[in-house]
Short mmCIF file of C-alpha atoms in Angstrom, two decimals:
data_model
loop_
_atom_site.label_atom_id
_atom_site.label_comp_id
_atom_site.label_asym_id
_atom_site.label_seq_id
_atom_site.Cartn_x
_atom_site.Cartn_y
_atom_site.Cartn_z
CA UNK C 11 -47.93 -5.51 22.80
CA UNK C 12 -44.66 -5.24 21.40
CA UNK C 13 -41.71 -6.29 23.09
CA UNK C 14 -40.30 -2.87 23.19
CA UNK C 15 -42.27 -2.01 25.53
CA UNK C 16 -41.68 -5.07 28.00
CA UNK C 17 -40.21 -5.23 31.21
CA UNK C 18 -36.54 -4.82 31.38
CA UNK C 19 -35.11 -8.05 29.61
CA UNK C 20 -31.66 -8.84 29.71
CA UNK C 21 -30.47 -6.85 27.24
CA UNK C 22 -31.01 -4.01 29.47
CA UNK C 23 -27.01 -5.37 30.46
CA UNK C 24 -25.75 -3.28 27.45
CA UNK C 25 -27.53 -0.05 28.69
CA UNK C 26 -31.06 -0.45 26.60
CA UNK C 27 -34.38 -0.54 28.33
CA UNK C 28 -37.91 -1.15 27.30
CA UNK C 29 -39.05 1.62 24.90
CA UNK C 30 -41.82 2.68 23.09
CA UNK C 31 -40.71 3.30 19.80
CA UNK C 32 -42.11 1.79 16.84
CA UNK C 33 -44.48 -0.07 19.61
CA UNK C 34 -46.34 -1.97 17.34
CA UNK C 35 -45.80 -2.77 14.60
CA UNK C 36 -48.79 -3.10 12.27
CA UNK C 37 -46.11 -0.64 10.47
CA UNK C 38 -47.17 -0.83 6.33
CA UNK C 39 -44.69 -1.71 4.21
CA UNK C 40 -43.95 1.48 1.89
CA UNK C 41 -43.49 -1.27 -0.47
CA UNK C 42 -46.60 -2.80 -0.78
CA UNK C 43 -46.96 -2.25 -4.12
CA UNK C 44 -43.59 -3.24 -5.00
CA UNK C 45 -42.14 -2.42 -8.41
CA UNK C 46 -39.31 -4.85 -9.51
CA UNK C 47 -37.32 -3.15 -11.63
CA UNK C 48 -35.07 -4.84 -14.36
CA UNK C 49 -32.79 -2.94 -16.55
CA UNK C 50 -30.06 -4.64 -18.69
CA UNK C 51 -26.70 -3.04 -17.77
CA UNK C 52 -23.54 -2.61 -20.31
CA UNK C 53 -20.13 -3.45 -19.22
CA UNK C 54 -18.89 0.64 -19.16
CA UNK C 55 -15.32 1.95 -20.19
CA UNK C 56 -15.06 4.58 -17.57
CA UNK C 57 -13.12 3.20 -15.05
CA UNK C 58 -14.00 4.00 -11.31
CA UNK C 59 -11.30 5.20 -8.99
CA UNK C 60 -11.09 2.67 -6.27
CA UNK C 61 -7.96 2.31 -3.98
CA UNK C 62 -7.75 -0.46 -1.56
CA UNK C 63 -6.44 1.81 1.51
CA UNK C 64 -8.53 4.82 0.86
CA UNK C 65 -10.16 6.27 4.11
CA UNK C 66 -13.61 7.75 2.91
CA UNK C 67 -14.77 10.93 3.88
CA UNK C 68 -18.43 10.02 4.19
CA UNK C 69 -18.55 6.25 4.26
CA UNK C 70 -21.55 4.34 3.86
CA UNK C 71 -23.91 3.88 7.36
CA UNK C 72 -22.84 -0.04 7.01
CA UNK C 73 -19.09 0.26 7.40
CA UNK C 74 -19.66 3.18 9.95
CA UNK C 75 -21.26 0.59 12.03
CA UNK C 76 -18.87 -2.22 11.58
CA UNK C 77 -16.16 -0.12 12.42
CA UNK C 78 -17.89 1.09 15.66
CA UNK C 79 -18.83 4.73 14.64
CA UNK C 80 -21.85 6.51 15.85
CA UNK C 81 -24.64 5.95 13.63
CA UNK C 82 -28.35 7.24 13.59
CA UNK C 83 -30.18 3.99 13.39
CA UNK C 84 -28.42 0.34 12.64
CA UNK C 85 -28.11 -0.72 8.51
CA UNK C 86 -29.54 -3.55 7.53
CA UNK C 87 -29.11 -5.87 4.72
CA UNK C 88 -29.56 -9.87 4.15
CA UNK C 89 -27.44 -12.99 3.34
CA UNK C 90 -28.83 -14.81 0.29
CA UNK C 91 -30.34 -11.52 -0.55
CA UNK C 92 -30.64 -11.88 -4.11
CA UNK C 93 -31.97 -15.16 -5.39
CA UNK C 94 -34.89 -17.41 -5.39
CA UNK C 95 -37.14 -15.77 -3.18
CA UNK C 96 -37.50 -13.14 -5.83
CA UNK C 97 -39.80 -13.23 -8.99
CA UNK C 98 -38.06 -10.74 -10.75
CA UNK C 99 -34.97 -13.48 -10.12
CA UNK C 100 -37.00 -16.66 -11.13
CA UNK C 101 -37.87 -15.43 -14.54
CA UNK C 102 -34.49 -14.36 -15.02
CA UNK C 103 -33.21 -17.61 -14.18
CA UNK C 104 -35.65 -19.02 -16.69
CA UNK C 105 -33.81 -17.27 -19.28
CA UNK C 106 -30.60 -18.25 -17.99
CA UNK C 107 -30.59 -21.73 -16.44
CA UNK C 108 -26.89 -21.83 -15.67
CA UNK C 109 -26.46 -20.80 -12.40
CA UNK C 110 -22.30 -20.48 -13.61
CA UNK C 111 -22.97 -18.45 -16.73
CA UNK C 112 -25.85 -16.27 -14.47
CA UNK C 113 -22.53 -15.63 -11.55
CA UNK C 114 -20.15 -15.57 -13.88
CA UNK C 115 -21.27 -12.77 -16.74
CA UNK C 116 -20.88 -9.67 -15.69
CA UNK C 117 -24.19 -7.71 -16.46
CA UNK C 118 -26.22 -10.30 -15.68
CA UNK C 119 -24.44 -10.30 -12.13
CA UNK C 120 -25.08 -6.72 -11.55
CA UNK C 121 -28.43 -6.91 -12.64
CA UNK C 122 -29.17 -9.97 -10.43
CA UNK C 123 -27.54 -7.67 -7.51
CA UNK C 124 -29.51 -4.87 -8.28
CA UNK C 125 -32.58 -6.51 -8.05
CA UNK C 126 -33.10 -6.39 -4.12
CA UNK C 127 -31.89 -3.10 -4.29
CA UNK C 128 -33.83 -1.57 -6.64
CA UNK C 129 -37.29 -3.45 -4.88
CA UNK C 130 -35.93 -2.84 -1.02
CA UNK C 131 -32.65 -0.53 -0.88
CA UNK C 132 -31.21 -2.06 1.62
CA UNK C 133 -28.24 -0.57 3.31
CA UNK C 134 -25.79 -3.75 1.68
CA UNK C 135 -25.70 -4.65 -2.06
CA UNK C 136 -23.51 -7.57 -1.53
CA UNK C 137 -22.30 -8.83 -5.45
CA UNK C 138 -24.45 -12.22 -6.63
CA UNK C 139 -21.53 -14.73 -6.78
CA UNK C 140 -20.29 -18.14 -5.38
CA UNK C 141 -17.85 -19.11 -2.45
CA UNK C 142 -16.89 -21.23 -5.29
CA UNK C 143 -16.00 -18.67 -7.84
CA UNK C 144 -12.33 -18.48 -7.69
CA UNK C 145 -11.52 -22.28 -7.44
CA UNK C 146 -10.54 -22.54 -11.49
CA UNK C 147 -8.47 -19.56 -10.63
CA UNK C 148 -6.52 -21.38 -8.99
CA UNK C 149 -6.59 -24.57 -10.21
CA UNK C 150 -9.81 -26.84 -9.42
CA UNK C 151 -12.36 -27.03 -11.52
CA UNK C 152 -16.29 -27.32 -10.95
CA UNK C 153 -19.35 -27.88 -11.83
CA UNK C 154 -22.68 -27.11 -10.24
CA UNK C 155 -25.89 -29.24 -10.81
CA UNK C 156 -29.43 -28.69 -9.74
CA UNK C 157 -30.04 -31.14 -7.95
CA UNK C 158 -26.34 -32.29 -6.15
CA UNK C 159 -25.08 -29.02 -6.02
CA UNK C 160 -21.28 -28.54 -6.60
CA UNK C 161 -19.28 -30.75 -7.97
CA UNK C 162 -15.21 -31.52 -7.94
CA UNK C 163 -14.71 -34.26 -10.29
CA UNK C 164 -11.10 -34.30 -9.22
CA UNK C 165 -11.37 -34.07 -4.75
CA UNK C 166 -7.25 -32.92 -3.77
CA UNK C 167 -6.80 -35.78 -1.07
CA UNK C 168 -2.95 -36.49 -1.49
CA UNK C 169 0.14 -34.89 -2.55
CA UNK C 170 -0.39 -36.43 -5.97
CA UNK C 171 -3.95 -33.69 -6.13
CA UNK C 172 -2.43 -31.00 -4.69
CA UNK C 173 0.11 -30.83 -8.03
CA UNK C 174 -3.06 -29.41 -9.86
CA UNK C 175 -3.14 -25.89 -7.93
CA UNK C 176 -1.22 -23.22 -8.74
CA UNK C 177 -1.22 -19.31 -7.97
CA UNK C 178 -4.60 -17.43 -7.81
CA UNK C 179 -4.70 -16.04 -11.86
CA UNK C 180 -7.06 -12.99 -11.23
CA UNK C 181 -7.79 -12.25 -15.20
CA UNK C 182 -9.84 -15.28 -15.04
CA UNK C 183 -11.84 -13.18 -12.60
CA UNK C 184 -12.40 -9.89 -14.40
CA UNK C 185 -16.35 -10.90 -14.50
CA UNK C 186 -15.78 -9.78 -10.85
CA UNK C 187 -13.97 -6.91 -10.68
CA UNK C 188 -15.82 -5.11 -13.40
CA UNK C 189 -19.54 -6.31 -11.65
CA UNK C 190 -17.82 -4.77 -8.10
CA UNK C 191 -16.94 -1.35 -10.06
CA UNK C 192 -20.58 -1.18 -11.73
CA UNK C 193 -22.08 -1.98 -8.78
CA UNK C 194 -20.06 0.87 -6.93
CA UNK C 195 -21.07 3.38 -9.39
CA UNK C 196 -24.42 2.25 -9.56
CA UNK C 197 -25.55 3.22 -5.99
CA UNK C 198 -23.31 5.87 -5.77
CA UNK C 199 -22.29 6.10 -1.97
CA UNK C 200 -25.87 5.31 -0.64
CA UNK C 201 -25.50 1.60 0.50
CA UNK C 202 -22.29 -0.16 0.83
CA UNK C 203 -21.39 -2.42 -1.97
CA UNK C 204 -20.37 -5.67 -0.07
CA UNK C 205 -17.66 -8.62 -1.48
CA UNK C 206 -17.47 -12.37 0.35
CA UNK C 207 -15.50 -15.46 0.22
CA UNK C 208 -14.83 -18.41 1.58
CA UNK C 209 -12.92 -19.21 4.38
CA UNK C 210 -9.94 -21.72 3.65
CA UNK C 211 -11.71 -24.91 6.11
CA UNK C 212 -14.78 -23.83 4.13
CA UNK C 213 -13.09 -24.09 0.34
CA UNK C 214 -11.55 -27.17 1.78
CA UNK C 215 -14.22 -28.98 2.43
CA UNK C 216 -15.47 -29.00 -0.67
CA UNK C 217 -12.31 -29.51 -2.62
CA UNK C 218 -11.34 -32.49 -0.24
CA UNK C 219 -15.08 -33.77 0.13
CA UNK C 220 -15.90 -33.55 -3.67
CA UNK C 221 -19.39 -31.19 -3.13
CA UNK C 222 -21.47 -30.99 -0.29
CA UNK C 223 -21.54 -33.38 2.51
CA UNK C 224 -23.63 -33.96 5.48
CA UNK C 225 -21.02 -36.10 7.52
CA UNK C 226 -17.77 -34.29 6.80
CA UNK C 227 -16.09 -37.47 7.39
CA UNK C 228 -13.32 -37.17 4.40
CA UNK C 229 -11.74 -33.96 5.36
CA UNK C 230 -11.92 -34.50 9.39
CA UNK C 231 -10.05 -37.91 8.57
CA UNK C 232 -7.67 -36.17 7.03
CA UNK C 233 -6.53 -34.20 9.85
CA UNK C 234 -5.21 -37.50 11.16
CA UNK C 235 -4.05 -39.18 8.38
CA UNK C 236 -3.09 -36.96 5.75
CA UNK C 237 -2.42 -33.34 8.08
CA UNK C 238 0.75 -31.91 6.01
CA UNK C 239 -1.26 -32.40 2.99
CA UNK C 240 -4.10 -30.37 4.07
CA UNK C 241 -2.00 -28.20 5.86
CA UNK C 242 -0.35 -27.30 2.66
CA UNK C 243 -4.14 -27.36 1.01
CA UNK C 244 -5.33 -24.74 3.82
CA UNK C 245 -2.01 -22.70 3.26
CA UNK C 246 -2.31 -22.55 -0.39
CA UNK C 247 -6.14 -21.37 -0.18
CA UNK C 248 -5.45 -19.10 2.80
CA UNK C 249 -2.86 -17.05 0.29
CA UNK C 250 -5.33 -17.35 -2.65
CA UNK C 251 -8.82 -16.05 -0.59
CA UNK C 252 -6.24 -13.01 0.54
CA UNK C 253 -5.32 -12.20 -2.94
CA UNK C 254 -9.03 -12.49 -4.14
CA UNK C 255 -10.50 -10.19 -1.25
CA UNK C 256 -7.95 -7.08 -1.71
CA UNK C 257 -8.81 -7.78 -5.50
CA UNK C 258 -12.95 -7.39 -4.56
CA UNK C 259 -11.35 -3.98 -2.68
CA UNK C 260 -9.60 -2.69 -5.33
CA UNK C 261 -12.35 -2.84 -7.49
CA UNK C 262 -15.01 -1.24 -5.22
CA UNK C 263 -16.09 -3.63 -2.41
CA UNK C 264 -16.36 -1.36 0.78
CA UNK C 265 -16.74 -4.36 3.37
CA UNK C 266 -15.89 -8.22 3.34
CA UNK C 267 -17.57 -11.34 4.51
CA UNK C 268 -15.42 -14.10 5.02
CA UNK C 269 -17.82 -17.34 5.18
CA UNK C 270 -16.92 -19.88 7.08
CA UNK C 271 -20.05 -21.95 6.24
CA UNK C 272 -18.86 -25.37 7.49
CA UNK C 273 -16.50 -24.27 10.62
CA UNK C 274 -19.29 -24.76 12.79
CA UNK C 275 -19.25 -28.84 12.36
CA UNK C 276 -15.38 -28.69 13.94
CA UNK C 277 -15.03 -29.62 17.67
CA UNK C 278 -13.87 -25.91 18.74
CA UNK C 279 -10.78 -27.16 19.47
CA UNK C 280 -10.46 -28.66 16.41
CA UNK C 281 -11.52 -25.36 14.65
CA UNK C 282 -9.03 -23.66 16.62
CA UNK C 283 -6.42 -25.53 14.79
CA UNK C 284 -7.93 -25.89 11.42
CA UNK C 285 -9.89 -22.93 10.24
CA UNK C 286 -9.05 -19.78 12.95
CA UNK C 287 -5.19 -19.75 11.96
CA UNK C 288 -5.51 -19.48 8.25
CA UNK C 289 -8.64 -16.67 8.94
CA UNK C 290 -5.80 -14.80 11.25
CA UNK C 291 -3.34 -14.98 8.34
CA UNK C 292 -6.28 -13.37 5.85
CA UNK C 293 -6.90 -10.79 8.27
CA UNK C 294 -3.19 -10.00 8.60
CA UNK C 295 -2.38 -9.95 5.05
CA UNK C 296 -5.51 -7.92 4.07
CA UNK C 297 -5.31 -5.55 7.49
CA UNK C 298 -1.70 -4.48 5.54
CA UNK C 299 -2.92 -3.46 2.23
CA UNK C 300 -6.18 -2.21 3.05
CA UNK C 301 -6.45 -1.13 7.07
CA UNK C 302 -9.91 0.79 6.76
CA UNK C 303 -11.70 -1.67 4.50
CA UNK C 304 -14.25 -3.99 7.31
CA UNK C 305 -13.89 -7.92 7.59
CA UNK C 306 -16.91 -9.57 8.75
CA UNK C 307 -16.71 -13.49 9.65
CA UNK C 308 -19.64 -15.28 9.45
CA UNK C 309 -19.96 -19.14 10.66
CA UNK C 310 -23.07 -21.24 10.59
CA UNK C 311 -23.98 -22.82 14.18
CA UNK C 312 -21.04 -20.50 16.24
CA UNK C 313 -22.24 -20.47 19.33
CA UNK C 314 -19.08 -22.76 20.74
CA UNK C 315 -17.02 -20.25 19.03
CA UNK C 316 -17.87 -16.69 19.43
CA UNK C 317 -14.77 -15.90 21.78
CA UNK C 318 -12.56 -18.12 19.32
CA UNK C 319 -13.63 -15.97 16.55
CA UNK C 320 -13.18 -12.64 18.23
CA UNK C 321 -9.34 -13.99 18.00
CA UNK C 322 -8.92 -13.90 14.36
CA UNK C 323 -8.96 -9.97 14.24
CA UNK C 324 -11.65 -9.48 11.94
CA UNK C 325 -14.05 -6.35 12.61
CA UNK C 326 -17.49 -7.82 12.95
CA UNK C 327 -19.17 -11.45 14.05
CA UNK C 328 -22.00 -12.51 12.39
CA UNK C 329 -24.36 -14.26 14.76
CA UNK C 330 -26.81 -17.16 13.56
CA UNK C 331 -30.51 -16.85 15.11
CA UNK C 332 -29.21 -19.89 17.82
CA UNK C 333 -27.13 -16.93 19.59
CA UNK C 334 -29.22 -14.81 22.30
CA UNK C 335 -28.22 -11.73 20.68
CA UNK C 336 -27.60 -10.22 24.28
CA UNK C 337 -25.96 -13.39 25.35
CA UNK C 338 -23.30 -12.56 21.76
CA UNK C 339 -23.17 -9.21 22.85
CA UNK C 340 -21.93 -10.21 26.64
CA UNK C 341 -19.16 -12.98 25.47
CA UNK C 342 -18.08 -10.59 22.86
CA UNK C 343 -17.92 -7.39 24.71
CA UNK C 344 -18.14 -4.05 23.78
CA UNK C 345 -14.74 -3.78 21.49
CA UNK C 346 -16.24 -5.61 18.66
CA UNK C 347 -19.70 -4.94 16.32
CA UNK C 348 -22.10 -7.91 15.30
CA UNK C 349 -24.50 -8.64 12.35
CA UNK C 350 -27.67 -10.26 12.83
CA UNK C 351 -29.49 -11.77 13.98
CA UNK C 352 -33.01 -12.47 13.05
CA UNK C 353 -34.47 -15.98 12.26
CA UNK C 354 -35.48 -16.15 8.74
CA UNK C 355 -38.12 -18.11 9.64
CA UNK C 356 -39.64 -14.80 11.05
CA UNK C 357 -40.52 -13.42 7.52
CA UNK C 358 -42.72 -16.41 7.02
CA UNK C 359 -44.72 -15.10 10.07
CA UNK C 360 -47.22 -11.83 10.37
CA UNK C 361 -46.02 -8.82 10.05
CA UNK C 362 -46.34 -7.52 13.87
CA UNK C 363 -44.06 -10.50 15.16
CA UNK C 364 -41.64 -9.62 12.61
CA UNK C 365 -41.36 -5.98 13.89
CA UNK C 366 -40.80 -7.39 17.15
CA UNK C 367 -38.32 -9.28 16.75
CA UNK C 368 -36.14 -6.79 15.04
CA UNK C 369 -37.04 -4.53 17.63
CA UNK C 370 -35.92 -7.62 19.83
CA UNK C 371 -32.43 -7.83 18.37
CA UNK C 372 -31.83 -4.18 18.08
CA UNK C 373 -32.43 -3.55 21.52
CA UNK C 374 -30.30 -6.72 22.55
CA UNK C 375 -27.36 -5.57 19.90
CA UNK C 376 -27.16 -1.86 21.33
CA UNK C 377 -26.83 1.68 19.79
CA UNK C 378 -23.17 1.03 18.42
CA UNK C 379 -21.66 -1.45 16.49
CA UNK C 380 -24.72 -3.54 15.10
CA UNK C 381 -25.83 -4.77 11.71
CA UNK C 382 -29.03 -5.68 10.95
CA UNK C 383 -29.37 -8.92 9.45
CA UNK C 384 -31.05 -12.08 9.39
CA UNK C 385 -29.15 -15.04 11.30
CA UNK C 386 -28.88 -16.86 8.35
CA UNK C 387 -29.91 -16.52 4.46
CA UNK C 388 -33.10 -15.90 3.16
CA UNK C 389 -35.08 -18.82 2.49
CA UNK C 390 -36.53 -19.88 -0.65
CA UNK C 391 -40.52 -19.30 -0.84
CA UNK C 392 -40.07 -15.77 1.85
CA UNK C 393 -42.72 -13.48 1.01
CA UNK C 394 -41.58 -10.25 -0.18
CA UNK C 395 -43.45 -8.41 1.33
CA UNK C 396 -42.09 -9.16 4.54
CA UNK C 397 -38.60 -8.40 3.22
CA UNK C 398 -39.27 -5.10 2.51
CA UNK C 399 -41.49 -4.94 5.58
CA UNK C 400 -38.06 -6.02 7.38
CA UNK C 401 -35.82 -3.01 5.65
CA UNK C 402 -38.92 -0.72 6.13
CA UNK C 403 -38.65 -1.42 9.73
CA UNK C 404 -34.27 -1.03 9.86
CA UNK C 405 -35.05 2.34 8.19
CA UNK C 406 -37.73 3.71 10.87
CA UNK C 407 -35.18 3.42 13.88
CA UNK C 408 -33.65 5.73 15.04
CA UNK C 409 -31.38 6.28 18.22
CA UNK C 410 -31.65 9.55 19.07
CA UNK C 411 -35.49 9.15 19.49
CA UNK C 412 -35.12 6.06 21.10
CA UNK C 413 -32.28 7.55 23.87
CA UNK C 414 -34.77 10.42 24.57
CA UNK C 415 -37.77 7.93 25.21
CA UNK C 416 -34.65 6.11 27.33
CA UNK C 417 -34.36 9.43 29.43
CA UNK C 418 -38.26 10.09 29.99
CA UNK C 419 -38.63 6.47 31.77
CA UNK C 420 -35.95 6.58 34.00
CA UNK C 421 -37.23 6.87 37.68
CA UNK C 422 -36.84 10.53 39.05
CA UNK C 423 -34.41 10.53 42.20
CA UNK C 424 -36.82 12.32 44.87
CA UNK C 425 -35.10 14.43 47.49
#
């Protein structure tokens, strides 16, 4: 039985009871047969009108809901949702092994965007880039490698390295501009295109660490033994990442994730001094220039910080699948929308439990102010069939059948 129509749970607390819609959920993907579509795309000369400040008159479901707006059902889309999982992706990649010339060309960014699209049409086509993408921009190099992942030949761990940066040079990142105005004309108002960084901890740790670390020892020493040089790290990447995200808005990105990958391995006190006041000054800076345009902040493993990141401002938490959705809900309270939260594990599991569990974590998230999404990205090796089994599912809600199946099960009052 599905788990919609279980006993009250406690995520009747926001108002939601058991239901029987979409009880079970042997639902069949409309997508079975699934055509993946890929068509080369040619930078065009027509620009797109795009203004950073400009207050929609139809905006797409997905910022409706992370602004808190009525909406008929909650959009969905996934983080990670372009890339290996996807055939039509692999043999693309076989083409083009370089995973910097594949995120840094423009039509071959669009196209790799498009792909989940054009197979799923989600309700999010967030641009195929890096967190990493604007570092030469400003003044560190990289490299990525297949098998050590990115690499700073040149870490910034004293005065001496911090010499090297210099202001954010945005004609170095044309390739993502022009993808973010494509990518708005290509689906035409019927999903929101979607831009992301990096939060400033995040950048740092890579920058200070050299590429990816498992121990985060480097950077965490050098809150203690080198702090105004990271300070003035953190300050110069705070202004750069704010320059770079009204840039993604100018050129057509409706909503932003800021990623905060690696804030969840700070003490929460410790992230409270290092990450959330350089978020707070992105939010600021962007909330002037562009006050309708959504920020969403995202950190992996946030359960010691949900309240601490309702403080920087932004519009919407992402919650990872180790959050109780309802429990999120409850810290965060009603003044705020979420995204999530399904494990991604999930998809690797039948079809029925799937449904359930989105059923789960709508029902936990409530009727207003929810994004579907998983609680983390999709994993390599994910079936697709259950990913468009997943958006199949997002697209069969609806609220207004669900609040009149609310109605019919409340107890009548007997005189």
């Amino acid at each position: 039985m599905s788990s919609f129509a279980s006993p009250a749970s406690v995520c009747t607390s926001l108002g939601w009871k058991s239901s029987s819609f979409l009880v079970h959920s042997g639902l069949k993907s409309s997508n079975s047969s699934i055509k993946l579509l890929v068509s080369r795309r040619r930078v065009s000369d027509k620009p797109i009108s795009v203004t950073c400040s400009s207050s929609l008159s139809d905006p797409p479901l997905l910022v409706k809901a992370a602004r808190g707006d009525p909406v008929s059902r909650p959009p969905a889309w996934m983080m990670r949702q372009a890339g290996r999982y996807m055939a039509v992706y692999r043999k693309l990649a076989e083409k083009y092994p370089s995973f910097r010339e594949r995120s840094e060309t423009t039509d071959l960014i669009v196209e790799i965007s498009l792909q989940p699209w054009e197979a799923f049409h989600p309700d999010g086509v967030i641009i195929f880039s890096d967190i990493l993408t604007p570092l030469p921009a400003f003044g560190v190099p990289f490299d990525i490698e297949d098998v050590r992942g990115p690499i700073i030949h040149s870490p910034i761990r004293s005065e001496e390295g911090l010499k090297a940066l210099h202001p954010l040079d945005l004609e170095k990142l044309n390739f993502v501009g022009e993808s973010l105005k494509l990518l708005r004309k290509e689906v035409e108002g019927s999903a929101a295109v979607l831009g992301f960084v990096g939060a400033p901890w995040t950048i740092a740790t890579y920058i200070v660490e050299g590429g990816t670390t498992r121990t985060y020892t480097t950077i965490k020493r050098m809150c203690h033994t080198a702090p105004h040089v990271l300070k003035t790290l953190l300050s110069h990447l705070t202004q750069a990442i704010s320059e770079y995200i009204v840039f993604q808005i100018e050129h057509g990105a409706h909503c932003i994730q800021i990623f905060d990958s690696w804030g969840g391995q700070l003490p929460p006190d410790m992230w409270e001094s290092w990450s959330k006041p350089y978020i707070q000054k992105i939010v600021s800076t962007v909330r002037s220039k562009c006050p309708e345009t959504p920020l969403v902040l995202y950190i992996n493993g946030n359960g010691g910080l949900l309240e601490r990141m309702k403080g920087t401002g932004v519009d919407v938490i992402g919650l990872d699948w180790t959050v109780d959705m309802a429990d999120g809900r409850k810290r965060l309270g009603a003044d705020i929308s979420v995204q999530g939260n399904v494990d991604p594990a999930y998809l690797f599991s039948t079809l029925p439990a799937l449904s359930e569990e989105i059923q789960r974590v709508v029902r936990c998230a409530g009727p207003r102010g929810h994004i579907l999404n998983l609680g983390h990205g999709v994993l390599v090796g994910t079936p697709e069939e259950a990913v468009a089994h997943f958006f199949d599912v997002a697209r069969s809600l609806n609220f207004d059948t669900l609040s009149q199946d609310l109605a019919a099960q409340e107890p009548k009052l007997v005189a």
